Short mmCIF file of C-alpha atoms and ligand atoms in Angstrom, two decimals:
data_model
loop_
_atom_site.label_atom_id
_atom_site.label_comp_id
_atom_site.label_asym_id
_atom_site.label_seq_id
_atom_site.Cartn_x
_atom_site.Cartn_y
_atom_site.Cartn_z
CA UNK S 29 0.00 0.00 0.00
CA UNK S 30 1.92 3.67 -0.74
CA UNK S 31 2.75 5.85 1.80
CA UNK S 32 3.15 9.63 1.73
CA UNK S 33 6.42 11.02 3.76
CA UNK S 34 5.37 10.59 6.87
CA UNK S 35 4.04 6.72 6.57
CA UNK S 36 0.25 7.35 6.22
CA UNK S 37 -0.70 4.50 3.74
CA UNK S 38 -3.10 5.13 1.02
CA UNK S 39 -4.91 2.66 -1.05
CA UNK S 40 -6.98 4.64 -3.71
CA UNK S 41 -4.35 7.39 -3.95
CA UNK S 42 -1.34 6.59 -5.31
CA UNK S 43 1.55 9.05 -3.71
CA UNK S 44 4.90 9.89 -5.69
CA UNK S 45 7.14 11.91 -3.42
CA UNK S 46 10.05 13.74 -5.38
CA UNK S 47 13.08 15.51 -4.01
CA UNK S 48 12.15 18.39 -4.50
CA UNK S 49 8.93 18.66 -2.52
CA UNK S 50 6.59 18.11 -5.01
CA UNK S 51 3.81 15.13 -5.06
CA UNK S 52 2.53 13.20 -7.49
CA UNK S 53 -1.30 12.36 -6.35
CA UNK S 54 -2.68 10.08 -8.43
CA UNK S 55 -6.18 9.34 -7.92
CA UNK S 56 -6.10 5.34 -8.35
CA UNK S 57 -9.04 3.51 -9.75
CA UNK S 58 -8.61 4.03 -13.08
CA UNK S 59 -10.95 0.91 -14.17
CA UNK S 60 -13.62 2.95 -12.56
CA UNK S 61 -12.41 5.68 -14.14
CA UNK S 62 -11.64 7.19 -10.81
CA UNK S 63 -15.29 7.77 -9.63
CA UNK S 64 -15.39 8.92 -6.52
CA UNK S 65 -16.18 6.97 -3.55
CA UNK S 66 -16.70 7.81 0.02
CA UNK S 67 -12.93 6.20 0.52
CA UNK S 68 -11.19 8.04 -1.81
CA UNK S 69 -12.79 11.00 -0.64
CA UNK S 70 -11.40 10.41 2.76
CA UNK S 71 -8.05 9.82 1.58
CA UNK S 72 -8.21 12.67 0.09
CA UNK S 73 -9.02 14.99 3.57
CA UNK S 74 -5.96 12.76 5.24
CA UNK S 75 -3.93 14.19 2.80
CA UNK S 76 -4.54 17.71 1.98
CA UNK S 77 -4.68 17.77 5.75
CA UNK S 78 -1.63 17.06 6.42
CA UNK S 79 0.38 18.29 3.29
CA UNK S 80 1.93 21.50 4.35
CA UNK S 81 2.93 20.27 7.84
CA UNK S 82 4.37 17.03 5.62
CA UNK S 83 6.74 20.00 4.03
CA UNK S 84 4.87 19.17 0.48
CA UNK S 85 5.91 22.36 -1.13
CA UNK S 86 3.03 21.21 -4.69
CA UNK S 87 1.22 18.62 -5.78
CA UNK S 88 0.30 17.77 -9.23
CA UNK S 89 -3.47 15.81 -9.34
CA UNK S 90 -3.87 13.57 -11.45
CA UNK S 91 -5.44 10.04 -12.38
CA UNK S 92 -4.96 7.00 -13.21
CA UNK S 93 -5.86 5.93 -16.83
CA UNK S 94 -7.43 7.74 -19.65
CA UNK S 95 -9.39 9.86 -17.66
CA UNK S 96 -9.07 12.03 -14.91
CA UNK S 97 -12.00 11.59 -13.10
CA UNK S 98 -15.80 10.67 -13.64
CA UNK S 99 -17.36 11.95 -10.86
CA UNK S 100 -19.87 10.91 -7.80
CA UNK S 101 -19.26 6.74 -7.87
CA UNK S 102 -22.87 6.73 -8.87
CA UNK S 103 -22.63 2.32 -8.36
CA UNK S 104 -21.69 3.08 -4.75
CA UNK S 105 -24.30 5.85 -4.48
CA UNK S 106 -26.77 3.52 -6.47
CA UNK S 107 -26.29 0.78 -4.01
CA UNK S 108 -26.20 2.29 -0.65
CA UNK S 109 -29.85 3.74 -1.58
CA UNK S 110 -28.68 6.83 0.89
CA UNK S 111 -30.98 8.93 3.17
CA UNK S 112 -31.27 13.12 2.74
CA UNK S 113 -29.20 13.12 6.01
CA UNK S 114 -26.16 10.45 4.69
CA UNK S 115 -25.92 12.28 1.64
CA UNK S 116 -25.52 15.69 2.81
CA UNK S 117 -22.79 14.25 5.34
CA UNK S 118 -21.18 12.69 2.26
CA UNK S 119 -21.38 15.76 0.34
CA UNK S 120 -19.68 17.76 3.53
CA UNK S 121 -16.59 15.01 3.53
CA UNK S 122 -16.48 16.21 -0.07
CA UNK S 123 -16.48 20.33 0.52
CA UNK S 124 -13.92 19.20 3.60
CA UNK S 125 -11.36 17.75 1.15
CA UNK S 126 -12.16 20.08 -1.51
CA UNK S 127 -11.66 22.97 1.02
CA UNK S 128 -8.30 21.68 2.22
CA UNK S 129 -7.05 21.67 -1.46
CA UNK S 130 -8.23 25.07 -1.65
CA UNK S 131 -7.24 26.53 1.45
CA UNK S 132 -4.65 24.50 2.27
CA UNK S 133 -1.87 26.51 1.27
CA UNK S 134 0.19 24.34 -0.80
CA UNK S 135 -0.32 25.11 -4.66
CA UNK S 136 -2.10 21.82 -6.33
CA UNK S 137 -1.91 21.39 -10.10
CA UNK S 138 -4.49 19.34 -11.72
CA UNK S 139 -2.90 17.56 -14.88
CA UNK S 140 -6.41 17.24 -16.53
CA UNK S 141 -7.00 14.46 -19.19
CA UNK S 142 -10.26 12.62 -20.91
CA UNK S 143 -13.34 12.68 -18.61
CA UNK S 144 -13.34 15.55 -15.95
CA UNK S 145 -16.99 15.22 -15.43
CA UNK S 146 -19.30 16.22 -12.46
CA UNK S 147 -17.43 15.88 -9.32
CA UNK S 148 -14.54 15.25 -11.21
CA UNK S 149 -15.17 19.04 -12.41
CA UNK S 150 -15.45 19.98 -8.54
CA UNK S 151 -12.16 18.10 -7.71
CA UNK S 152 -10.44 20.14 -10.48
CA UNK S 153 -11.76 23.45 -9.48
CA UNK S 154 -10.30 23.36 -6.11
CA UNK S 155 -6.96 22.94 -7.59
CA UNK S 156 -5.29 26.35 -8.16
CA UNK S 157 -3.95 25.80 -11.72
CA UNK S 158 -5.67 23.39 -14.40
CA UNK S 159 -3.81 22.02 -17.06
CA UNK S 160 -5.84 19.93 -19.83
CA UNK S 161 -4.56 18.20 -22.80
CA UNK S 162 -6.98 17.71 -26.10
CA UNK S 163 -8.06 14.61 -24.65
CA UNK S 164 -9.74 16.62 -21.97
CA UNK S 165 -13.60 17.58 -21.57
CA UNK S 166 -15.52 18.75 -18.90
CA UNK S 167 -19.29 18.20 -18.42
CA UNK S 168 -21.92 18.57 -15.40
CA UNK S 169 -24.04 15.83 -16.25
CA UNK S 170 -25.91 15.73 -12.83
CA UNK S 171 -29.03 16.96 -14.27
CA UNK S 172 -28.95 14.08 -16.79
CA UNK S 173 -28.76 12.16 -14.04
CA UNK S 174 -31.00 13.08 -11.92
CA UNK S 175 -29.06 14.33 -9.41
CA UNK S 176 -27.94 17.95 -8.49
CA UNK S 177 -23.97 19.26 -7.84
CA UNK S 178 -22.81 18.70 -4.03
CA UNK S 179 -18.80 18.92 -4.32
CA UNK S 180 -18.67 22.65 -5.02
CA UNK S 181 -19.73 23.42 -8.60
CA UNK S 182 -22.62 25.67 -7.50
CA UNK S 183 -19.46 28.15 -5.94
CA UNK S 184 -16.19 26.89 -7.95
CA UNK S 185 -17.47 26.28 -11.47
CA UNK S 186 -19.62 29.32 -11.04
CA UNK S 187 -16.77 31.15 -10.04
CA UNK S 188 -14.47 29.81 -13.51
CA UNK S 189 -17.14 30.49 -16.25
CA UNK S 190 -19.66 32.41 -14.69
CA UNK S 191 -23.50 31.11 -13.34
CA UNK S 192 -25.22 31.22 -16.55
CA UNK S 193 -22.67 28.81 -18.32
CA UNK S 194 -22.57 27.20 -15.13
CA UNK S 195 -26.37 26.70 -15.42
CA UNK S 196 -25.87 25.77 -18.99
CA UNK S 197 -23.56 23.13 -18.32
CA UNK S 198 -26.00 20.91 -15.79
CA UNK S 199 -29.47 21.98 -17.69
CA UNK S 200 -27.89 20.10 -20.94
CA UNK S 201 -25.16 18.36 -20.59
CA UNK S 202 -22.93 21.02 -22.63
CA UNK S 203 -19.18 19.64 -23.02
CA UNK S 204 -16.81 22.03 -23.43
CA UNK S 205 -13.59 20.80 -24.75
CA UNK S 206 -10.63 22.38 -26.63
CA UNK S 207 -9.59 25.90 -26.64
CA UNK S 208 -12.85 27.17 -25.66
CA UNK S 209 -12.40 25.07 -21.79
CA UNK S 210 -9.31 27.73 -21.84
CA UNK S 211 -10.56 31.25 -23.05
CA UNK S 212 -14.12 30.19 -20.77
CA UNK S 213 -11.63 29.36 -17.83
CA UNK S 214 -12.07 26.12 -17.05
CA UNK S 215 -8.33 25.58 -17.46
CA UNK S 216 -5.16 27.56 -17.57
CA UNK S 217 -3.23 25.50 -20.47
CA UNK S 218 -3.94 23.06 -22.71
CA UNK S 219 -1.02 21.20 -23.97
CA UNK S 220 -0.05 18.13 -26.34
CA UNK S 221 1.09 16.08 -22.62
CA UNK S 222 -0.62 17.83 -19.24
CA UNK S 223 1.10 15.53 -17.07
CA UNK S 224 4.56 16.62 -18.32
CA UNK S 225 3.57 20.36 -17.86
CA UNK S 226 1.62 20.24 -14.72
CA UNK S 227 4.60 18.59 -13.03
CA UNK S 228 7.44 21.19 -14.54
CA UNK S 229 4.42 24.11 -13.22
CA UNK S 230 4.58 22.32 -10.20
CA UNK S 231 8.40 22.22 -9.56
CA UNK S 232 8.34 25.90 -10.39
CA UNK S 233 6.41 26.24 -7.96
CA UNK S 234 7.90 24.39 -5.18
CA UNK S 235 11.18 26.70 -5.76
CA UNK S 236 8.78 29.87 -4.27
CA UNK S 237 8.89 30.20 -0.20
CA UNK S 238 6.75 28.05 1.51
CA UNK S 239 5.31 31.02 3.02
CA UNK S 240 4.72 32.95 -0.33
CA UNK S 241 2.77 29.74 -1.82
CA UNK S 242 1.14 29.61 1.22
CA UNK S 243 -0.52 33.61 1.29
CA UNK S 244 -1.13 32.42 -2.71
CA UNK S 245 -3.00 29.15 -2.13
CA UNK S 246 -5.03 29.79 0.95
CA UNK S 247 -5.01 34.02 1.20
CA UNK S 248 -6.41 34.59 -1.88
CA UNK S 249 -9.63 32.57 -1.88
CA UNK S 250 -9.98 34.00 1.96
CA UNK S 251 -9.73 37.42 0.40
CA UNK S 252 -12.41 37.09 -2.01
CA UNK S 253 -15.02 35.63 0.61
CA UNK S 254 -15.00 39.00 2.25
CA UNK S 255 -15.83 42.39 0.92
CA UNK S 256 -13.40 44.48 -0.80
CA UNK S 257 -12.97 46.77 1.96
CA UNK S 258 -12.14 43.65 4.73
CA UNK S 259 -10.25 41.99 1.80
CA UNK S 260 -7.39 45.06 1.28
CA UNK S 261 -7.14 45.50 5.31
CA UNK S 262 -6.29 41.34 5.48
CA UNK S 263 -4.32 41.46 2.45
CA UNK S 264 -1.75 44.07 4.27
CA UNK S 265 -2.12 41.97 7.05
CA UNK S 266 -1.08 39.05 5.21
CA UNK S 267 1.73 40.98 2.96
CA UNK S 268 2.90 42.35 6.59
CA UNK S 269 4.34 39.06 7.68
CA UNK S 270 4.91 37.06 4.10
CA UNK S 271 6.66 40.44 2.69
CA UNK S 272 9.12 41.02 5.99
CA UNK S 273 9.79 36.68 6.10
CA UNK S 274 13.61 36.48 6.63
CA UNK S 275 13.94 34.16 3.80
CA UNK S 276 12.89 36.71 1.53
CA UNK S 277 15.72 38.87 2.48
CA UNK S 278 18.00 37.16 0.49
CA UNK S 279 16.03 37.51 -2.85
CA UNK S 280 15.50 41.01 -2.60
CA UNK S 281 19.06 41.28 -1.69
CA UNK S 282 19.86 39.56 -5.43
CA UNK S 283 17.41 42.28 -7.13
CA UNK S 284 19.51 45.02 -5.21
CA UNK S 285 22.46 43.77 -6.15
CA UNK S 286 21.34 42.90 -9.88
CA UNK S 287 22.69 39.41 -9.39
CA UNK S 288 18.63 38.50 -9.45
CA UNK S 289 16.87 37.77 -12.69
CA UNK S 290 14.77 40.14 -14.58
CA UNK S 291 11.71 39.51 -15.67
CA UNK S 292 11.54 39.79 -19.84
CA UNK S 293 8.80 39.28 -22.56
CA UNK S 294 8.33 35.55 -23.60
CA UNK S 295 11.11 35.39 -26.89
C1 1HE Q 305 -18.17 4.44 -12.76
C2 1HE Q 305 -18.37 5.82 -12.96
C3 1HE Q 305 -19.01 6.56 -11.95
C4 1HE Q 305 -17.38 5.00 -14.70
N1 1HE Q 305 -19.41 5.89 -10.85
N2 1HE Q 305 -18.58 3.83 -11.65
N3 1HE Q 305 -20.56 11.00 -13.36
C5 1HE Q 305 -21.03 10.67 -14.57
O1 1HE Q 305 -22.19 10.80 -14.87
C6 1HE Q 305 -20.02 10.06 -15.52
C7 1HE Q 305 -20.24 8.58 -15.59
N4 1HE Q 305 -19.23 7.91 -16.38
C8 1HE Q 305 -19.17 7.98 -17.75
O2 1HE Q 305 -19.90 8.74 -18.39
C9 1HE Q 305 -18.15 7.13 -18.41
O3 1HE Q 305 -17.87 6.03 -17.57
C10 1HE Q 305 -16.82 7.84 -18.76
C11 1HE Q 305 -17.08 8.84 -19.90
C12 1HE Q 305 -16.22 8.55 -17.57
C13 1HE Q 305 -15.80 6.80 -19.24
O4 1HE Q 305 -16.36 6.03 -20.29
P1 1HE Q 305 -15.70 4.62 -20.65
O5 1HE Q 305 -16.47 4.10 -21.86
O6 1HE Q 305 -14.24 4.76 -20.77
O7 1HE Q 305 -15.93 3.66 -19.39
P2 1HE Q 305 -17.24 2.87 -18.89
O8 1HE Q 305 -17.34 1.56 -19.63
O9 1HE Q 305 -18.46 3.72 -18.92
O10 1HE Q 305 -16.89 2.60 -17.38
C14 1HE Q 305 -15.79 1.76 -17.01
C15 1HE Q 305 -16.02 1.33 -15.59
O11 1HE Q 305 -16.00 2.48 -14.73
C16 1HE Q 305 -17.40 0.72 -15.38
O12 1HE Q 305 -17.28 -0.23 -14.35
P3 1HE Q 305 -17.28 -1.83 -14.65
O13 1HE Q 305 -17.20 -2.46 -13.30
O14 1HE Q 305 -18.56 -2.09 -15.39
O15 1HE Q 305 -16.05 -2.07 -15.50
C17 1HE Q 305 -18.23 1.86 -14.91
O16 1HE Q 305 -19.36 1.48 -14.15
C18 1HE Q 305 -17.23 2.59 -14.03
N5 1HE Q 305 -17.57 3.98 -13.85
N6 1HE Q 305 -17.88 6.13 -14.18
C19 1HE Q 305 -19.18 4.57 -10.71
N7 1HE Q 305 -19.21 7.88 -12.03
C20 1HE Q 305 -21.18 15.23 -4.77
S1 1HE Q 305 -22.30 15.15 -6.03
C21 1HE Q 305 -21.39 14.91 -7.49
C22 1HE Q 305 -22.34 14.47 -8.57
C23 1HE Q 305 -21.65 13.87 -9.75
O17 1HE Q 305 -20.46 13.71 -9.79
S2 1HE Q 305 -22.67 13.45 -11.03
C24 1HE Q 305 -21.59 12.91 -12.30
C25 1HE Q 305 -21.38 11.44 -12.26
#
């Protein structure tokens, strides 16, 4: 069974750990094109709990397979015939891991391929950067279903491509694919091989300060929960300790003394 760093064994994630502090998640049920059970779901809460204070410094998401991920395990749901009361406890072990990727304060980057359907949508919205490949779609089909979101998409999807495409996208089934999953926002990049980018976005990442990715990862989302008038007095707060962080010190010291690099147009 893997283990992260610290020992804690995980059976439907697979964990990579590199040298450099980044992860490789893999969600791990690829013949059920990772559908999302109640176990993987907790796996996913033990980990994004505990990934900072594990010194994770980013994580690329990703699944096993062709497909990233296909949602609500609808068998499982299907089968355990739930009452209004289970499900909404389900759907809060959901918003729980969903909200420690989010808010956890170590940058996650999905690497986004086939299927990212339904809860596999709300899984990739909490991650901070999306990369998709042409492989990659994304679809709400929950009103097909009969079902309604309950992993975030009402606030996280809403928030990529606004509530009327939102809307759109669960009414009927829309797939957006392609370019168009980029300029609507549904992804960052799209790419020939996600995986490969993701992971060199992700080591990129892990060279920032712990402390910088962490004000990036977790302040940000804070700071646009609260009005813009809260927001700007936290945000000085928050620049007030990550701007005057001893390990910056030396950086600024390389700008000073032009030793640090300068930042150019793409060539
Ligand atoms: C699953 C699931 C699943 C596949 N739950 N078992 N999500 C959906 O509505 C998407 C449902 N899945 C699909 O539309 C397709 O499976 C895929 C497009 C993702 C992949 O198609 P394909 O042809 O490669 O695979 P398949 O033959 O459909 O499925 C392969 C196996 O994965 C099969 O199991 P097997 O034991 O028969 O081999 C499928 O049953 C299994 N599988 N998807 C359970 N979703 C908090 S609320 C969130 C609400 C939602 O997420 S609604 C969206 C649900």
């Amino acid at each position: 069974m893997p283990h992260d760093a610290t020992g804690q064994a995980f059976s439907n994630l697979h964990i990579e750990t590199r040298d450099s502090g980044v992860d490789i998640v893999t969600l791990n049920r690829g013949d059920k094109r990772n559908a999302l059970d109640v176990a993987t779901i907790e796996e996913l809460v033990t980990y994004f709990s505990n990934a900072r204070r594990n010194g994770v410094r980013a994580v690329v998401l990703t699944g096993a397979g062709d497909h990233f991920c296909a949602g609500l395990d609808l068998i499982e749901h299907w089968k355990a015939d739930r009452s209004p009361e289970d499900f909404m406890h389900v759907c809060l072990r959901w918003h729980e891991a969903f909200n420690k990727m989010e808010y956890g304060g170590v940058p996650v980057i999905a690497a986004l391929k086939g299927a990212v359907v339904g809860g596999g949508l709300e899984l990739a919205s909490a991650a901070h950067i999306r990369v998709m490949d042409q492989t990659t779609y994304f679809a709400l089909p929950e009103g097909q279903r009969g079902i309604f979101t309950g992993g975030g998409a009402t606030i996280r999807v809403s928030d990529l491509i606004g509530k009327s495409r939102m809307i759109d996208m669960v009414l009927t089934g829309r797939v957006y694919q392609g370019q168009q999953a980029v300029d609507l926002g549904l992804a960052q990049y799209i790419c020939d091989d996600s995986f490969a980018l993701a992971l060199e976005l992700a080591e990129k990442t892990a060279a920032n300060l712990p402390l910088t990715n962490f004000a990036i990862c977790s302040a940000v989302s804070h700071l646009n929960n609260m009005s813009a008038l809260d927001a700007a007095y936290a945000e000085a707060v928050v620049a007030g300790v990550v701007n005057t962080q001893p390990a910056a010190r030396e950086r600024l010291e390389a700008f000073a003394n032009k030793s640090g690099a300068r930042i150019r147009p793409n060539t």
